């Protein structure tokens, strides 16, 4: 295995991006909206395309604005379809994001005649080419580092609000913490995260990182702060294992079949595969230790002493 | 109902109409919760009992009508009102411990972005002790029985330290120990001059637990002191002529009458 500076930057960027996605992903999961991450990561496509067609550039700001608009539109449209069409939320989301994604593909096809913005890159990402920035810190590493920092700060700042809005939205709202507004804020953060991650790792890895680390972490702990830390850990580990796997696995497997000329495969895709593998490990650990949701620690009945002696 | 009572009543609902889609759920409801009383809202399934509470709290939009808490709209009286949703309304597998759930009752006082500190956790612990769950503070909430979960919700409302408590079915499918614990807490609240409104489904216990009752079936059929209002005639108007229910109700009415005689 030939490890170069490029590999180091791929791993660093991957770790930062994956961890940045895992945080909003964990709260989407707790809101039972994991698929909204999937929906957003597809539905931002028309937002990106329209922003690109309007400004004729791939500057970060217009892209982010387009994506956030599309992300919020997804959340709002999904709610409307659910209410007006009286279908369950998963079906409503499916209708909305597929339609928006298809619209995005059409727009990108139109745009690609003019400039380099191709659908493959959006779908699978190209972390390998994104980090090429000879002699200095790659731009994507800086962006993903900043993104992770902002997401960590937002999580710390709104930890209690995010928790109550996810656990008991009715109570949150009656206390003056409007649960709908908090959830919309989460949608905005997820949209921004998605579009910034898009450029380097593509939508498949974004979806995986929004959902899988949080899901794996939830198998191992009953505490929210541990869940977030585990999710960050799983996300980072997925990035490291993923890139190592992308570099070494094709050659190893090729040797088994007598083919020695196989190169490295997509790092982003392999990171998503690694996340799946880690989920499997977490599930096995939980199963062996007997931590299943259907079999929680048996409640012990209390002897009653409701102390009202005043 | 005159203007002065509107300004002093903990909760005064006037001409409230609520509809889901085009289906009317609450129709022209007038409801008063007098200060310092334990008030039951009873009525058949789908009568709009929970909806009446939720619409009062601005959780779901009302088509028309007015709601006043201590003479003020809800958003100006938040600090004086505590709401206990139905136990089934939340996910009990959520990664949070009993004491953390109870501390949520303090969030409004904490304000946006301020963290829960040690002293808040101690306040939450004290509320848990009051409902008999002092030893369960650090338990993850899925490791509690249904009755214990209901008591956690009650402790959270106590932590809010409000003047008016609105509870949605606090007695629904709880064990006998929890039922006793809740009743004791309600009586203690009343002794301190607080007002409690409970959506209640168990007719026989109404005379024993509550001072006032509102009979609801889309509209408020009757409301007032239990001894006057909780009659077979009124229950028939509320529930229709379902036999078993009426038998149950008749027994309850009889007991209420005996209890009233006992008091006087």
XYZ file of C-alpha atoms in Angstrom:
574
model
C 0.000 0.000 0.000
C 1.327 3.377 -1.024
C 0.353 6.018 1.499
C 0.817 9.578 0.282
C 0.026 13.018 1.593
C -3.060 12.828 -0.586
C -4.297 9.795 1.360
C -3.802 11.633 4.624
C -5.900 14.561 3.400
C -8.605 12.227 2.117
C -8.835 10.618 5.547
C -8.811 13.937 7.410
C -11.482 15.406 5.141
C -13.533 12.219 5.343
C -13.398 12.192 9.141
C -14.455 15.844 9.355
C -17.304 15.494 6.851
C -18.625 12.246 8.281
C -18.569 13.594 11.834
C -20.277 16.809 10.700
C -23.112 14.772 9.134
C -23.489 12.462 12.144
C -24.627 15.237 14.520
C -27.725 16.524 12.684
C -28.312 12.911 11.636
C -28.584 11.824 15.266
C -31.262 14.420 15.989
C -33.141 13.578 12.779
C -33.204 9.967 13.988
C -34.489 11.005 17.428
C -37.240 12.986 15.706
C -38.080 9.812 13.754
C -37.168 11.721 10.619
C -34.112 9.756 9.508
C -35.435 9.526 5.985
C -35.704 13.299 5.844
C -31.908 13.242 5.570
C -32.250 10.931 2.596
C -34.938 13.191 1.156
C -32.933 16.361 1.663
C -29.780 14.900 0.187
C -31.705 14.158 -3.005
C -33.972 17.174 -3.000
C -31.125 19.711 -2.756
C -30.196 18.785 -6.313
C -32.701 21.126 -8.020
C -31.683 23.818 -5.529
C -28.066 23.421 -6.578
C -28.977 23.338 -10.262
C -31.167 26.436 -10.080
C -28.563 28.325 -8.063
C -26.007 27.341 -10.657
C -28.199 28.333 -13.603
C -28.939 31.705 -12.006
C -25.379 32.622 -11.058
C -23.456 30.590 -13.624
C -20.848 29.727 -11.042
C -20.086 27.076 -8.483
C -19.417 29.515 -5.679
C -20.224 28.089 -2.278
C -22.693 30.748 -1.124
C -25.280 30.531 -3.923
C -25.025 26.731 -3.772
C -25.711 26.733 -0.040
C -28.635 29.134 -0.408
C -30.133 27.006 -3.177
C -29.712 23.844 -1.135
C -31.172 25.279 2.045
C -34.175 26.574 0.117
C -34.660 23.128 -1.417
C -34.193 21.400 1.953
C -36.753 23.573 3.703
C -39.071 23.207 0.707
C -38.792 19.421 1.079
C -39.755 19.520 4.750
C -42.653 21.909 4.152
C -43.958 20.156 1.009
C -43.770 16.790 2.772
C -45.928 18.105 5.578
C -48.403 19.552 3.073
C -48.645 16.329 1.044
C -49.082 14.392 4.270
C -51.911 16.615 5.463
C -53.722 17.283 2.205
C -53.213 13.839 0.687
C -53.738 12.104 4.035
C -50.902 9.637 3.446
C -48.304 8.533 5.974
C -45.201 10.687 6.337
C -42.810 8.231 4.656
C -44.944 8.098 1.521
C -45.316 11.884 1.492
C -41.546 12.318 1.721
C -41.051 9.746 -1.048
C -43.351 11.642 -3.381
C -41.691 14.985 -2.680
C -38.023 14.083 -2.827
C -38.287 11.827 -5.885
C -40.083 14.567 -7.790
C -37.544 17.188 -6.724
C -34.595 14.899 -7.438
C -35.890 14.110 -10.930
C -36.378 17.819 -11.548
C -32.806 18.361 -10.386
C -31.442 15.724 -12.777
C -33.251 17.360 -15.692
C -31.915 20.781 -14.761
C -28.377 19.452 -14.390
C -28.552 17.844 -17.813
C -29.542 21.214 -19.218
C -26.805 22.983 -17.288
C -24.091 20.478 -18.113
C -24.133 21.592 -21.735
C -22.651 24.819 -20.501
C -20.334 23.876 -17.711
C -18.887 21.074 -15.636
C -21.571 20.030 -13.143
C -22.253 16.408 -13.782
C -24.714 14.055 -12.169
C -22.166 11.302 -11.471
C -20.048 13.632 -9.399
C -23.087 14.727 -7.427
C -24.194 11.165 -6.786
C -20.939 9.503 -5.889
C -18.735 12.459 -5.071
C -15.025 12.515 -5.687
C -13.165 13.022 -2.466
C -10.023 11.852 -4.259
C -9.971 14.809 -6.649
C -11.494 17.267 -4.169
C -8.446 17.213 -1.894
C -5.929 17.935 -4.647
C -4.579 21.305 -3.604
C -0.852 21.090 -3.981
C 1.293 22.283 -1.111
C -1.401 23.610 1.201
C -4.446 22.633 3.198
C -7.177 21.591 0.738
C -10.209 23.851 0.562
C -12.637 20.989 1.261
C -10.757 20.094 4.433
C -11.167 23.661 5.652
C -14.842 23.749 4.711
C -15.592 20.427 6.373
C -13.594 21.393 9.461
C -15.573 24.627 9.745
C -18.808 22.739 9.181
C -18.018 20.245 11.933
C -17.104 23.069 14.306
C -20.354 24.936 13.610
C -22.422 21.774 14.041
C -20.709 20.984 17.341
C -21.302 24.531 18.592
C -24.969 24.477 17.538
C -25.444 21.113 19.247
C -23.914 22.386 22.474
C -25.877 25.636 22.335
C -29.265 24.053 21.583
C -28.707 20.682 23.259
C -31.618 21.042 25.666
C -33.949 22.542 23.045
C -33.209 19.790 20.509
C -33.727 17.156 23.168
C -37.097 18.407 24.415
C -38.409 19.093 20.902
C -37.528 15.541 19.893
C -38.793 13.842 23.055
C -41.970 15.765 23.800
C -42.842 18.356 21.145
C -46.165 19.210 22.811
C -44.516 20.054 26.116
C -41.720 21.950 24.349
C -44.270 24.099 22.541
C -46.313 24.835 25.660
C -43.108 25.905 27.435
C -42.383 28.404 24.686
C -39.833 26.332 22.737
C -41.747 25.966 19.488
C -41.027 22.377 18.445
C -41.904 22.991 14.796
C -39.463 25.897 14.637
C -36.698 23.854 16.280
C -37.278 21.003 13.843
C -37.217 23.420 10.922
C -33.918 24.775 12.251
C -32.593 21.224 12.309
C -33.742 20.792 8.711
C -31.832 23.924 7.729
C -28.655 22.673 9.433
C -29.066 19.279 7.774
C -29.499 20.986 4.375
C -26.394 23.129 4.781
C -24.398 20.128 5.965
C -25.666 18.049 3.064
C -24.730 20.523 0.367
C -21.280 21.214 1.780
C -20.625 17.483 2.079
C -22.018 16.835 -1.384
C -19.147 18.419 -3.191
C -16.557 16.137 -1.712
C -18.306 12.896 -0.898
C -21.528 12.725 -2.906
C -25.033 11.961 -1.801
C -24.611 8.251 -0.986
C -22.087 8.932 1.763
C -24.098 11.890 3.046
C -27.196 9.720 3.458
C -25.145 6.982 5.089
C -23.541 9.411 7.531
C -26.825 11.114 8.427
C -28.379 7.781 9.329
C -25.938 4.968 10.076
C -23.617 6.276 12.847
C -26.588 7.490 14.904
C -28.444 4.226 14.379
C -25.389 2.200 15.408
C -24.805 4.401 18.449
C -28.424 4.058 19.577
C -27.886 0.305 19.890
C -25.145 0.803 22.440
C -26.354 3.475 24.835
C -29.382 4.913 26.624
C -27.779 8.326 27.167
C -28.080 11.146 24.681
C -24.592 12.592 25.181
C -23.034 9.142 24.781
C -25.188 8.546 21.732
C -23.807 11.712 20.121
C -20.215 10.857 21.057
C -20.561 7.274 19.796
C -22.107 8.563 16.573
C -19.165 10.938 16.065
C -16.771 8.075 16.769
C -18.483 5.699 14.362
C -18.544 8.375 11.662
C -14.824 9.106 12.041
C -13.931 5.422 12.165
C -15.992 4.797 9.019
C -13.969 7.422 7.180
C -10.619 5.959 8.251
C -11.551 2.332 7.612
C -13.335 3.316 4.412
C -10.333 4.932 2.802
C -7.933 2.227 3.902
C -10.392 -0.294 2.516
C -10.699 1.579 -0.772
C -6.941 1.563 -1.218
C -6.184 -1.986 -0.128
C -9.269 -4.132 -0.700
C -9.352 -4.140 -4.524
C -5.754 -5.359 -4.664
C -6.318 -7.985 -1.984
C -9.461 -9.287 -3.585
C -7.843 -9.045 -7.031
C -4.990 -11.264 -5.833
C -7.491 -13.947 -4.788
C -8.847 -14.025 -8.300
C -5.459 -13.749 -9.954
C -5.866 -10.195 -11.145
C -3.137 -7.861 -10.010
C -3.985 -4.738 -11.971
C -6.996 -3.530 -9.956
C -6.629 0.048 -8.696
C -8.241 1.756 -5.718
C -12.022 2.033 -5.618
C -14.197 4.987 -4.565
C -13.260 6.093 -1.061
C -16.626 7.740 -0.418
C -18.520 4.573 -1.291
C -16.161 2.460 0.803
C -16.679 4.798 3.774
C -20.417 4.154 3.501
C -19.737 0.408 3.342
C -17.516 0.692 6.424
C -20.340 2.484 8.257
C -22.632 -0.417 7.407
C -20.007 -2.829 8.721
C -19.677 -0.876 11.967
C -23.457 -0.930 12.367
C -23.311 -4.715 12.072
C -20.607 -4.853 14.753
C -22.642 -2.583 17.055
C -25.700 -4.757 16.510
C -23.737 -7.921 17.304
C -22.293 -6.368 20.477
C -25.772 -5.275 21.572
C -27.232 -8.697 20.781
C -24.495 -10.552 22.666
C -24.856 -8.285 25.692
C -28.624 -8.687 25.541
C -29.329 -4.967 25.074
C -32.439 -5.242 22.989
C -35.297 -2.799 23.089
C -37.847 -5.565 23.539
C -35.959 -6.787 26.593
C -34.976 -3.796 28.712
C -33.904 -4.143 32.296
C -36.974 -5.312 34.182
C -38.712 -2.502 36.056
C -38.686 -2.926 39.806
C -41.916 -1.979 41.536
C -41.468 0.655 44.192
C -42.787 0.521 47.661
C -44.972 3.568 47.699
C -44.120 6.555 49.788
C -45.359 9.598 47.927
C -43.916 12.055 50.383
C -46.585 14.652 50.869
C -45.921 15.205 54.536
C -45.547 18.882 54.835
C -70.635 34.506 32.982
C -69.525 38.031 33.793
C -66.283 39.830 33.039
C -64.732 39.711 36.516
C -64.837 35.923 36.665
C -63.154 35.777 33.257
C -60.289 37.761 34.678
C -59.787 35.635 37.768
C -60.585 32.113 36.586
C -57.510 29.916 36.082
C -59.055 28.726 32.820
C -62.065 30.125 30.982
C -63.022 28.761 27.562
C -65.740 30.507 25.546
C -67.466 29.342 22.344
C -64.536 27.166 21.364
C -64.816 25.378 18.024
C -62.180 22.951 16.790
C -62.252 20.887 13.606
C -59.873 18.377 12.029
C -60.166 18.602 8.258
C -63.914 19.245 8.021
C -64.848 17.047 10.990
C -66.002 19.056 13.987
C -64.431 17.770 17.216
C -65.276 20.484 19.725
C -68.363 22.560 19.154
C -69.260 25.784 20.950
C -67.601 24.653 24.159
C -67.812 26.807 27.283
C -65.642 25.552 30.110
C -64.546 27.030 33.438
C -61.948 25.762 35.866
C -62.595 27.433 39.257
C -59.552 28.285 41.374
C -58.375 25.755 43.950
C -60.501 22.892 42.629
C -59.814 19.483 41.151
C -61.778 19.421 37.903
C -62.527 16.348 35.769
C -63.385 16.470 32.094
C -65.265 13.295 31.228
C -67.065 12.093 28.143
C -67.162 9.215 25.645
C -64.258 8.354 23.342
C -63.848 10.906 20.579
C -65.795 13.507 22.536
C -62.963 16.014 22.132
C -61.604 15.930 25.689
C -57.900 15.978 24.766
C -58.641 18.318 21.894
C -60.210 20.819 24.280
C -56.987 20.898 26.320
C -54.687 21.045 23.298
C -56.672 23.802 21.607
C -56.681 25.789 24.858
C -52.875 25.542 24.918
C -52.539 26.664 21.268
C -51.136 23.240 20.350
C -53.779 22.839 17.676
C -55.577 25.726 15.984
C -59.117 26.563 17.041
C -61.600 27.572 14.356
C -63.073 30.180 16.676
C -63.617 31.005 20.325
C -61.622 32.513 23.132
C -59.459 30.974 25.846
C -58.173 32.877 28.872
C -55.744 31.689 31.531
C -56.021 33.917 34.611
C -57.549 36.481 32.251
C -54.655 36.323 29.789
C -54.025 34.595 26.473
C -51.942 31.445 26.882
C -48.638 32.838 25.647
C -48.722 35.484 28.403
C -49.659 32.970 31.109
C -47.229 30.158 30.225
C -45.377 30.472 33.509
C -48.547 29.729 35.495
C -49.660 26.674 33.526
C -48.245 23.123 33.449
C -49.343 20.565 30.868
C -49.084 16.793 31.222
C -49.613 15.113 27.819
C -50.880 11.566 27.456
C -48.215 9.033 28.322
C -48.520 7.373 24.898
C -47.724 10.646 23.152
C -43.960 10.239 23.598
C -41.360 7.606 22.718
C -40.276 5.942 25.961
C -37.232 4.397 24.240
C -35.810 7.905 23.916
C -32.258 8.119 25.323
C -33.053 10.143 28.424
C -33.217 9.356 32.159
C -36.100 9.962 34.569
C -34.405 12.931 36.223
C -33.616 14.480 32.826
C -37.282 14.223 31.820
C -38.362 15.879 35.074
C -35.782 18.647 34.583
C -37.558 19.511 31.309
C -40.213 21.084 33.521
C -37.620 23.742 34.396
C -36.638 24.608 30.824
C -38.902 27.636 30.504
C -37.346 29.175 33.602
C -33.887 28.370 32.255
C -34.554 30.062 28.946
C -33.017 29.473 25.515
C -29.505 28.005 25.330
C -28.928 27.931 29.098
C -27.756 24.493 30.234
C -29.333 22.325 32.941
C -27.125 22.729 36.020
C -26.569 20.696 39.142
C -29.113 22.686 41.166
C -31.782 22.055 38.504
C -31.082 18.344 38.624
C -31.478 18.515 42.421
C -34.848 20.258 42.005
C -35.899 17.538 39.560
C -34.752 14.854 42.009
C -36.872 16.444 44.755
C -39.918 16.294 42.473
C -39.225 12.603 41.807
C -39.058 11.928 45.557
C -42.521 13.502 45.907
C -44.029 10.943 43.555
C -42.173 8.064 45.201
C -39.510 7.593 42.526
C -36.493 8.943 44.394
C -34.498 5.768 43.740
C -35.209 5.784 40.022
C -33.709 9.137 39.053
C -30.950 7.805 36.823
C -33.019 5.052 35.198
C -33.461 5.242 31.467
C -37.178 5.830 31.001
C -37.856 2.589 29.106
C -36.753 0.728 32.238
C -39.733 2.106 34.177
C -43.185 0.527 34.374
C -46.135 2.325 32.819
C -47.257 3.657 36.184
C -43.761 4.873 36.998
C -43.584 6.632 33.634
C -46.847 8.409 34.419
C -45.410 9.489 37.758
C -42.319 10.848 35.988
C -44.650 13.038 33.932
C -46.402 14.129 37.117
C -43.062 14.981 38.743
C -42.172 17.048 35.687
C -45.399 19.039 36.089
C -44.612 19.537 39.797
C -41.164 20.850 38.853
C -42.874 23.470 36.686
C -44.402 24.862 39.878
C -47.474 26.249 38.148
C -50.833 27.512 39.429
C -52.906 25.527 36.945
C -52.190 21.925 35.919
C -53.761 20.464 32.794
C -53.415 16.669 32.697
C -54.462 14.427 29.825
C -55.583 11.048 31.208
C -53.109 10.816 34.111
C -54.912 7.735 35.438
C -54.931 5.826 32.148
C -53.738 2.231 32.639
C -51.710 2.790 35.800
C -51.220 0.426 38.736
C -52.996 0.921 42.065
C -49.882 2.348 43.744
C -49.534 4.986 41.043
C -53.220 5.853 41.219
C -52.899 6.454 44.970
C -49.721 8.482 44.448
C -51.366 10.691 41.835
C -54.441 11.281 44.003
C -52.257 12.262 46.945
C -50.304 14.694 44.810
C -53.523 16.200 43.409
C -54.882 16.713 46.920
C -51.658 18.281 48.049
C -51.790 20.662 45.094
C -55.365 21.592 46.006
C -54.325 22.185 49.625
C -51.787 24.689 48.306
C -54.511 26.512 46.356
C -53.564 25.142 42.933
C -56.090 24.207 40.273
C -55.984 20.886 38.439
C -57.934 19.904 35.322
C -57.789 16.208 34.369
C -59.172 14.475 31.340
C -60.582 11.404 33.044
C -62.060 8.197 31.683
C -63.053 6.273 34.794
C -66.571 7.358 35.809
C -66.815 5.514 39.171
C -63.849 7.408 40.648
C -65.046 10.884 39.630
C -66.959 11.638 42.875
C -64.077 10.354 44.985
C -61.248 12.226 43.276
C -62.755 15.446 41.932
C -64.664 18.526 43.162
C -65.932 19.755 39.828
C -66.804 17.956 36.638
C -67.453 18.940 33.036
C -69.360 16.456 30.900
C -68.208 16.735 27.317
C -69.514 15.284 24.113
C -68.347 17.694 21.416
C -70.041 20.420 23.432
C -70.106 20.797 27.170
C -73.318 19.070 28.249
C -73.097 20.192 31.869
C -70.483 21.460 34.307
C -70.252 22.374 37.959
C -69.806 20.772 41.399
C -69.770 16.978 41.181
C -72.646 16.586 43.659
C -74.966 18.672 41.435
C -73.793 17.785 37.972
C -72.762 14.133 38.152
C -76.275 12.735 37.786
C -77.619 9.785 35.824
C -79.687 12.170 33.751
C -76.666 14.274 32.738
C -74.557 11.195 32.060
C -77.284 9.811 29.828
C -77.246 13.082 27.876
C -73.471 12.804 27.527
C -72.987 9.138 26.777
C -76.262 8.235 25.110
C -78.080 5.166 26.313
C -75.267 2.647 26.599
C -76.371 0.237 29.302
C -73.205 -0.923 31.040
C -71.883 2.572 31.239
C -75.074 3.863 32.716
C -75.132 1.142 35.333
C -71.605 2.040 36.290
C -72.553 5.680 36.338
C -75.628 5.055 38.462
C -73.463 3.382 41.070
C -71.056 6.278 40.979
C -73.870 8.771 41.365
C -75.209 6.834 44.323
C -71.806 6.906 45.939
C -71.473 10.628 45.266
C -74.840 11.188 46.973
C -73.779 9.186 50.015
C -70.487 11.019 50.166
C -72.256 14.370 49.974
C -74.570 13.399 52.826
C -71.568 12.265 54.775
C -69.933 15.663 54.380
C -72.987 17.650 55.398
